[in-house]
mmCIF file with all atom_site columns, C-alpha atoms and ligand atoms in Angstrom:
data_model
loop_
_atom_site.group_PDB
_atom_site.id
_atom_site.type_symbol
_atom_site.label_atom_id
_atom_site.label_alt_id
_atom_site.label_comp_id
_atom_site.label_asym_id
_atom_site.label_entity_id
_atom_site.label_seq_id
_atom_site.pdbx_PDB_ins_code
_atom_site.Cartn_x
_atom_site.Cartn_y
_atom_site.Cartn_z
_atom_site.occupancy
_atom_site.B_iso_or_equiv
_atom_site.pdbx_formal_charge
_atom_site.auth_seq_id
_atom_site.auth_comp_id
_atom_site.auth_asym_id
_atom_site.auth_atom_id
_atom_site.pdbx_PDB_model_num
ATOM   1   C  CA  . MET R 1 1   ? -109.184 -149.378 209.493 1.00 56.00 ? 1   MET R CA  1
ATOM   2   C  CA  . LYS R 1 2   ? -108.381 -152.555 207.681 1.00 85.00 ? 2   LYS R CA  1
ATOM   3   C  CA  . ASN R 1 3   ? -110.924 -155.349 207.533 1.00 91.00 ? 3   ASN R CA  1
ATOM   4   C  CA  . THR R 1 4   ? -109.327 -158.758 207.280 1.00 97.00 ? 4   THR R CA  1
ATOM   5   C  CA  . TYR R 1 5   ? -111.401 -161.713 206.131 1.00 98.00 ? 5   TYR R CA  1
ATOM   6   C  CA  . LEU R 1 6   ? -110.379 -165.165 207.263 1.00 98.00 ? 6   LEU R CA  1
ATOM   7   C  CA  . CYS R 1 7   ? -111.362 -168.645 206.240 1.00 98.00 ? 7   CYS R CA  1
ATOM   8   C  CA  . PRO R 1 8   ? -113.353 -170.075 209.194 1.00 98.00 ? 8   PRO R CA  1
ATOM   9   C  CA  . HIS R 1 9   ? -111.651 -173.444 208.631 1.00 98.00 ? 9   HIS R CA  1
ATOM   10  C  CA  . CYS R 1 10  ? -107.935 -172.748 208.076 1.00 98.00 ? 10  CYS R CA  1
ATOM   11  C  CA  . ALA R 1 11  ? -107.756 -169.069 209.142 1.00 98.00 ? 11  ALA R CA  1
ATOM   12  C  CA  . THR R 1 12  ? -106.022 -168.050 205.927 1.00 98.00 ? 12  THR R CA  1
ATOM   13  C  CA  . VAL R 1 13  ? -106.395 -164.358 205.111 1.00 98.00 ? 13  VAL R CA  1
ATOM   14  C  CA  . LEU R 1 14  ? -108.672 -164.226 202.067 1.00 98.00 ? 14  LEU R CA  1
ATOM   15  C  CA  . ASN R 1 15  ? -108.066 -160.581 201.223 1.00 97.00 ? 15  ASN R CA  1
ATOM   16  C  CA  . PRO R 1 16  ? -104.273 -160.186 201.244 1.00 96.00 ? 16  PRO R CA  1
ATOM   17  C  CA  . SER R 1 17  ? -104.660 -157.098 199.086 1.00 94.00 ? 17  SER R CA  1
ATOM   18  C  CA  . VAL R 1 18  ? -108.106 -155.493 198.995 1.00 95.00 ? 18  VAL R CA  1
ATOM   19  C  CA  . LYS R 1 19  ? -110.671 -157.832 197.461 1.00 97.00 ? 19  LYS R CA  1
ATOM   20  C  CA  . ILE R 1 20  ? -111.732 -161.150 198.977 1.00 98.00 ? 20  ILE R CA  1
ATOM   21  C  CA  . LEU R 1 21  ? -110.661 -164.037 196.769 1.00 98.00 ? 21  LEU R CA  1
ATOM   22  C  CA  . LEU R 1 22  ? -112.803 -167.180 196.800 1.00 98.00 ? 22  LEU R CA  1
ATOM   23  C  CA  . VAL R 1 23  ? -113.476 -170.160 194.569 1.00 98.00 ? 23  VAL R CA  1
ATOM   24  C  CA  . ALA R 1 24  ? -117.038 -170.268 193.253 1.00 98.00 ? 24  ALA R CA  1
ATOM   25  C  CA  . ARG R 1 25  ? -118.674 -173.385 191.841 1.00 97.00 ? 25  ARG R CA  1
ATOM   26  C  CA  . HIS R 1 26  ? -121.979 -174.138 190.208 1.00 96.00 ? 26  HIS R CA  1
ATOM   27  C  CA  . HIS R 1 27  ? -122.359 -177.806 189.246 1.00 93.00 ? 27  HIS R CA  1
ATOM   28  C  CA  . ASP R 1 28  ? -119.254 -178.579 187.179 1.00 92.00 ? 28  ASP R CA  1
ATOM   29  C  CA  . ARG R 1 29  ? -118.272 -174.984 186.530 1.00 94.00 ? 29  ARG R CA  1
ATOM   30  C  CA  . ARG R 1 30  ? -115.650 -173.380 188.716 1.00 94.00 ? 30  ARG R CA  1
ATOM   31  C  CA  . GLY R 1 31  ? -114.030 -169.987 188.761 1.00 95.00 ? 31  GLY R CA  1
ATOM   32  C  CA  . MET R 1 32  ? -112.317 -167.445 190.930 1.00 96.00 ? 32  MET R CA  1
ATOM   33  C  CA  . ILE R 1 33  ? -114.429 -164.648 192.321 1.00 97.00 ? 33  ILE R CA  1
ATOM   34  C  CA  . LEU R 1 34  ? -113.357 -161.367 193.903 1.00 98.00 ? 34  LEU R CA  1
ATOM   35  C  CA  . LEU R 1 35  ? -115.688 -159.777 196.436 1.00 97.00 ? 35  LEU R CA  1
ATOM   36  C  CA  . SER R 1 36  ? -115.663 -156.345 198.002 1.00 96.00 ? 36  SER R CA  1
ATOM   37  C  CA  . PRO R 1 37  ? -114.359 -156.221 201.593 1.00 95.00 ? 37  PRO R CA  1
ATOM   38  C  CA  . GLN R 1 38  ? -117.090 -153.672 202.425 1.00 95.00 ? 38  GLN R CA  1
ATOM   39  C  CA  . PRO R 1 39  ? -120.234 -155.364 203.727 1.00 93.00 ? 39  PRO R CA  1
ATOM   40  C  CA  . GLY R 1 40  ? -123.138 -154.011 201.693 1.00 93.00 ? 40  GLY R CA  1
ATOM   41  C  CA  . ASN R 1 41  ? -121.069 -153.496 198.569 1.00 96.00 ? 41  ASN R CA  1
ATOM   42  C  CA  . PHE R 1 42  ? -122.230 -156.305 196.278 1.00 96.00 ? 42  PHE R CA  1
ATOM   43  C  CA  . LYS R 1 43  ? -119.920 -155.556 193.372 1.00 96.00 ? 43  LYS R CA  1
ATOM   44  C  CA  . TYR R 1 44  ? -117.780 -158.492 192.399 1.00 96.00 ? 44  TYR R CA  1
ATOM   45  C  CA  . VAL R 1 45  ? -115.498 -159.738 189.671 1.00 96.00 ? 45  VAL R CA  1
ATOM   46  C  CA  . CYS R 1 46  ? -116.019 -163.288 188.495 1.00 94.00 ? 46  CYS R CA  1
ATOM   47  C  CA  . ASP R 1 47  ? -114.637 -165.608 185.865 1.00 91.00 ? 47  ASP R CA  1
ATOM   48  C  CA  . ARG R 1 48  ? -116.898 -165.057 182.866 1.00 92.00 ? 48  ARG R CA  1
ATOM   49  C  CA  . SER R 1 49  ? -117.025 -168.731 181.965 1.00 91.00 ? 49  SER R CA  1
ATOM   50  C  CA  . LEU R 1 50  ? -118.631 -169.411 185.344 1.00 93.00 ? 50  LEU R CA  1
ATOM   51  C  CA  . GLU R 1 51  ? -120.955 -166.455 185.304 1.00 92.00 ? 51  GLU R CA  1
ATOM   52  C  CA  . GLU R 1 52  ? -122.314 -167.119 181.811 1.00 92.00 ? 52  GLU R CA  1
ATOM   53  C  CA  . GLY R 1 53  ? -124.036 -170.290 183.013 1.00 89.00 ? 53  GLY R CA  1
ATOM   54  C  CA  . LEU R 1 54  ? -125.744 -168.694 186.018 1.00 94.00 ? 54  LEU R CA  1
ATOM   55  C  CA  . SER R 1 55  ? -129.298 -167.463 186.334 1.00 96.00 ? 55  SER R CA  1
ATOM   56  C  CA  . HIS R 1 56  ? -130.931 -165.464 189.082 1.00 96.00 ? 56  HIS R CA  1
ATOM   57  C  CA  . GLY R 1 57  ? -131.335 -167.521 192.235 1.00 96.00 ? 57  GLY R CA  1
ATOM   58  C  CA  . ASP R 1 58  ? -128.858 -170.289 191.337 1.00 97.00 ? 58  ASP R CA  1
ATOM   59  C  CA  . MET R 1 59  ? -127.066 -171.462 194.455 1.00 97.00 ? 59  MET R CA  1
ATOM   60  C  CA  . VAL R 1 60  ? -123.342 -170.947 194.103 1.00 98.00 ? 60  VAL R CA  1
ATOM   61  C  CA  . ALA R 1 61  ? -120.955 -172.931 196.306 1.00 98.00 ? 61  ALA R CA  1
ATOM   62  C  CA  . PHE R 1 62  ? -118.086 -170.887 197.652 1.00 98.00 ? 62  PHE R CA  1
ATOM   63  C  CA  . SER R 1 63  ? -114.905 -172.459 198.943 1.00 98.00 ? 63  SER R CA  1
ATOM   64  C  CA  . CYS R 1 64  ? -111.579 -171.396 200.384 1.00 98.00 ? 64  CYS R CA  1
ATOM   65  C  CA  . PRO R 1 65  ? -108.810 -171.256 197.758 1.00 98.00 ? 65  PRO R CA  1
ATOM   66  C  CA  . VAL R 1 66  ? -106.281 -172.557 200.305 1.00 98.00 ? 66  VAL R CA  1
ATOM   67  C  CA  . CYS R 1 67  ? -107.928 -175.434 202.204 1.00 98.00 ? 67  CYS R CA  1
ATOM   68  C  CA  . THR R 1 68  ? -110.703 -175.939 199.574 1.00 98.00 ? 68  THR R CA  1
ATOM   69  C  CA  . ILE R 1 69  ? -113.348 -176.470 202.293 1.00 98.00 ? 69  ILE R CA  1
ATOM   70  C  CA  . ASP R 1 70  ? -116.863 -175.408 201.366 1.00 98.00 ? 70  ASP R CA  1
ATOM   71  C  CA  . LEU R 1 71  ? -117.840 -172.167 203.103 1.00 98.00 ? 71  LEU R CA  1
ATOM   72  C  CA  . THR R 1 72  ? -121.577 -172.886 203.209 1.00 98.00 ? 72  THR R CA  1
ATOM   73  C  CA  . SER R 1 73  ? -122.954 -171.791 206.576 1.00 97.00 ? 73  SER R CA  1
ATOM   74  C  CA  . VAL R 1 74  ? -123.963 -174.614 208.905 1.00 94.00 ? 74  VAL R CA  1
ATOM   75  C  CA  . ALA R 1 75  ? -126.615 -172.334 210.406 1.00 93.00 ? 75  ALA R CA  1
ATOM   76  C  CA  . ASP R 1 76  ? -128.333 -171.600 207.098 1.00 94.00 ? 76  ASP R CA  1
ATOM   77  C  CA  . HIS R 1 77  ? -127.378 -173.387 203.921 1.00 96.00 ? 77  HIS R CA  1
ATOM   78  C  CA  . ARG R 1 78  ? -128.510 -170.519 201.754 1.00 96.00 ? 78  ARG R CA  1
ATOM   79  C  CA  . PHE R 1 79  ? -125.527 -168.539 203.038 1.00 97.00 ? 79  PHE R CA  1
ATOM   80  C  CA  . ALA R 1 80  ? -121.753 -168.732 202.977 1.00 98.00 ? 80  ALA R CA  1
ATOM   81  C  CA  . GLU R 1 81  ? -119.710 -167.773 205.994 1.00 98.00 ? 81  GLU R CA  1
ATOM   82  C  CA  . LEU R 1 82  ? -116.438 -165.912 206.527 1.00 98.00 ? 82  LEU R CA  1
ATOM   83  C  CA  . VAL R 1 83  ? -114.707 -164.524 209.601 1.00 98.00 ? 83  VAL R CA  1
ATOM   84  C  CA  . LEU R 1 84  ? -114.174 -160.776 209.726 1.00 97.00 ? 84  LEU R CA  1
ATOM   85  C  CA  . ARG R 1 85  ? -111.354 -159.446 211.880 1.00 97.00 ? 85  ARG R CA  1
ATOM   86  C  CA  . SER R 1 86  ? -111.184 -155.689 212.342 1.00 93.00 ? 86  SER R CA  1
ATOM   87  C  CA  . PRO R 1 87  ? -109.396 -153.433 214.796 1.00 92.00 ? 87  PRO R CA  1
ATOM   88  C  CA  . GLY R 1 88  ? -111.405 -152.755 217.963 1.00 91.00 ? 88  GLY R CA  1
ATOM   89  C  CA  . HIS R 1 89  ? -113.783 -155.701 217.442 1.00 90.00 ? 89  HIS R CA  1
ATOM   90  C  CA  . ASP R 1 90  ? -113.943 -159.316 218.440 1.00 93.00 ? 90  ASP R CA  1
ATOM   91  C  CA  . ASP R 1 91  ? -113.953 -161.572 215.408 1.00 96.00 ? 91  ASP R CA  1
ATOM   92  C  CA  . ARG R 1 92  ? -117.317 -161.381 213.674 1.00 96.00 ? 92  ARG R CA  1
ATOM   93  C  CA  . LYS R 1 93  ? -119.099 -163.715 211.315 1.00 96.00 ? 93  LYS R CA  1
ATOM   94  C  CA  . VAL R 1 94  ? -120.107 -162.539 207.886 1.00 97.00 ? 94  VAL R CA  1
ATOM   95  C  CA  . GLU R 1 95  ? -122.922 -164.471 206.230 1.00 97.00 ? 95  GLU R CA  1
ATOM   96  C  CA  . PHE R 1 96  ? -123.673 -163.693 202.607 1.00 97.00 ? 96  PHE R CA  1
ATOM   97  C  CA  . SER R 1 97  ? -126.302 -165.083 200.279 1.00 97.00 ? 97  SER R CA  1
ATOM   98  C  CA  . ARG R 1 98  ? -125.187 -167.867 197.945 1.00 98.00 ? 98  ARG R CA  1
ATOM   99  C  CA  . ALA R 1 99  ? -128.039 -167.207 195.528 1.00 97.00 ? 99  ALA R CA  1
ATOM   100 C  CA  . TYR R 1 100 ? -126.767 -165.627 192.338 1.00 96.00 ? 100 TYR R CA  1
ATOM   101 C  CA  . GLY R 1 101 ? -128.054 -162.116 191.800 1.00 95.00 ? 101 GLY R CA  1
ATOM   102 C  CA  . THR R 1 102 ? -129.365 -161.645 195.342 1.00 96.00 ? 102 THR R CA  1
ATOM   103 C  CA  . HIS R 1 103 ? -128.035 -159.105 197.811 1.00 96.00 ? 103 HIS R CA  1
ATOM   104 C  CA  . ALA R 1 104 ? -128.101 -160.177 201.442 1.00 96.00 ? 104 ALA R CA  1
ATOM   105 C  CA  . THR R 1 105 ? -125.302 -160.038 203.986 1.00 97.00 ? 105 THR R CA  1
ATOM   106 C  CA  . TYR R 1 106 ? -125.392 -160.388 207.756 1.00 96.00 ? 106 TYR R CA  1
ATOM   107 C  CA  . LEU R 1 107 ? -122.608 -159.207 209.997 1.00 96.00 ? 107 LEU R CA  1
ATOM   108 C  CA  . ILE R 1 108 ? -122.936 -161.097 213.278 1.00 95.00 ? 108 ILE R CA  1
ATOM   109 C  CA  . GLU R 1 109 ? -121.431 -159.855 216.518 1.00 92.00 ? 109 GLU R CA  1
ATOM   110 C  CA  . GLY R 1 110 ? -122.548 -161.638 219.660 1.00 88.00 ? 110 GLY R CA  1
ATOM   111 C  CA  . GLN R 1 111 ? -126.349 -161.582 219.594 1.00 90.00 ? 111 GLN R CA  1
ATOM   112 C  CA  . THR R 1 112 ? -126.720 -158.682 217.203 1.00 92.00 ? 112 THR R CA  1
ATOM   113 C  CA  . ALA R 1 113 ? -126.774 -158.607 213.437 1.00 93.00 ? 113 ALA R CA  1
ATOM   114 C  CA  . GLN R 1 114 ? -126.135 -155.812 211.017 1.00 94.00 ? 114 GLN R CA  1
ATOM   115 C  CA  . VAL R 1 115 ? -128.064 -156.390 207.832 1.00 95.00 ? 115 VAL R CA  1
ATOM   116 C  CA  . PHE R 1 116 ? -127.041 -155.328 204.340 1.00 96.00 ? 116 PHE R CA  1
ATOM   117 C  CA  . GLY R 1 117 ? -128.822 -155.692 201.025 1.00 96.00 ? 117 GLY R CA  1
ATOM   118 C  CA  . GLU R 1 118 ? -132.385 -155.453 199.765 1.00 93.00 ? 118 GLU R CA  1
ATOM   119 C  CA  . ASP R 1 119 ? -132.899 -159.222 199.686 1.00 93.00 ? 119 ASP R CA  1
ATOM   120 C  CA  . ALA R 1 120 ? -132.106 -159.738 203.373 1.00 91.00 ? 120 ALA R CA  1
ATOM   121 C  CA  . ASP R 1 121 ? -135.612 -158.975 204.672 1.00 76.00 ? 121 ASP R CA  1
ATOM   122 C  CA  . GLY R 1 122 ? -137.078 -162.447 204.461 1.00 69.00 ? 122 GLY R CA  1
ATOM   123 C  CA  . THR R 1 123 ? -134.309 -164.179 206.384 1.00 72.00 ? 123 THR R CA  1
ATOM   124 C  CA  . ASP R 1 124 ? -134.348 -164.666 210.107 1.00 79.00 ? 124 ASP R CA  1
ATOM   125 C  CA  . ALA R 1 125 ? -130.900 -163.612 211.312 1.00 84.00 ? 125 ALA R CA  1
ATOM   126 C  CA  . THR R 1 126 ? -131.347 -165.475 214.598 1.00 84.00 ? 126 THR R CA  1
ATOM   127 C  CA  . ASN R 1 127 ? -130.344 -168.636 212.706 1.00 84.00 ? 127 ASN R CA  1
ATOM   128 C  CA  . PHE R 1 128 ? -126.807 -167.362 212.835 1.00 89.00 ? 128 PHE R CA  1
ATOM   129 C  CA  . PHE R 1 129 ? -126.573 -166.727 216.558 1.00 84.00 ? 129 PHE R CA  1
ATOM   130 C  CA  . GLY R 1 130 ? -124.647 -169.218 218.595 1.00 70.00 ? 130 GLY R CA  1
ATOM   131 C  CA  . ALA R 1 131 ? -124.102 -171.585 215.708 1.00 55.00 ? 131 ALA R CA  1
HETATM 132 ZN ZN1 . ZN  C 2 .   ? -109.454 -172.338 204.287 1.00 66.09 ? 201 ZN  C ZN1 1
#
């Protein structure tokens, strides 16, 4: 079962191989970041020059490497949003925390949310419905 992640703006496939490739920015620092395609797996690979300047809780801006549009969720600015396309499902929204060092991901399908990560508790997932 292959999970395909799409940019919500230009529909480019962001994981042509396995990992999801995004551009991450914090103030004037930019770098490429690779994310796991498995929701709940928070391992990532990031340009060290970007990561060195980050502290816990810093808000990182993620953008699409193709159309360059910021992926910050309109429903909740603390999150970034991707589209997840998988066999047997309608397209789902994936919302993941932009705060460096925090683990929170919501997988939104219709009016239900699957929650991943120990930092997700304090967030009301209903923000993401119908947005
Ligand atoms: Zn795009």
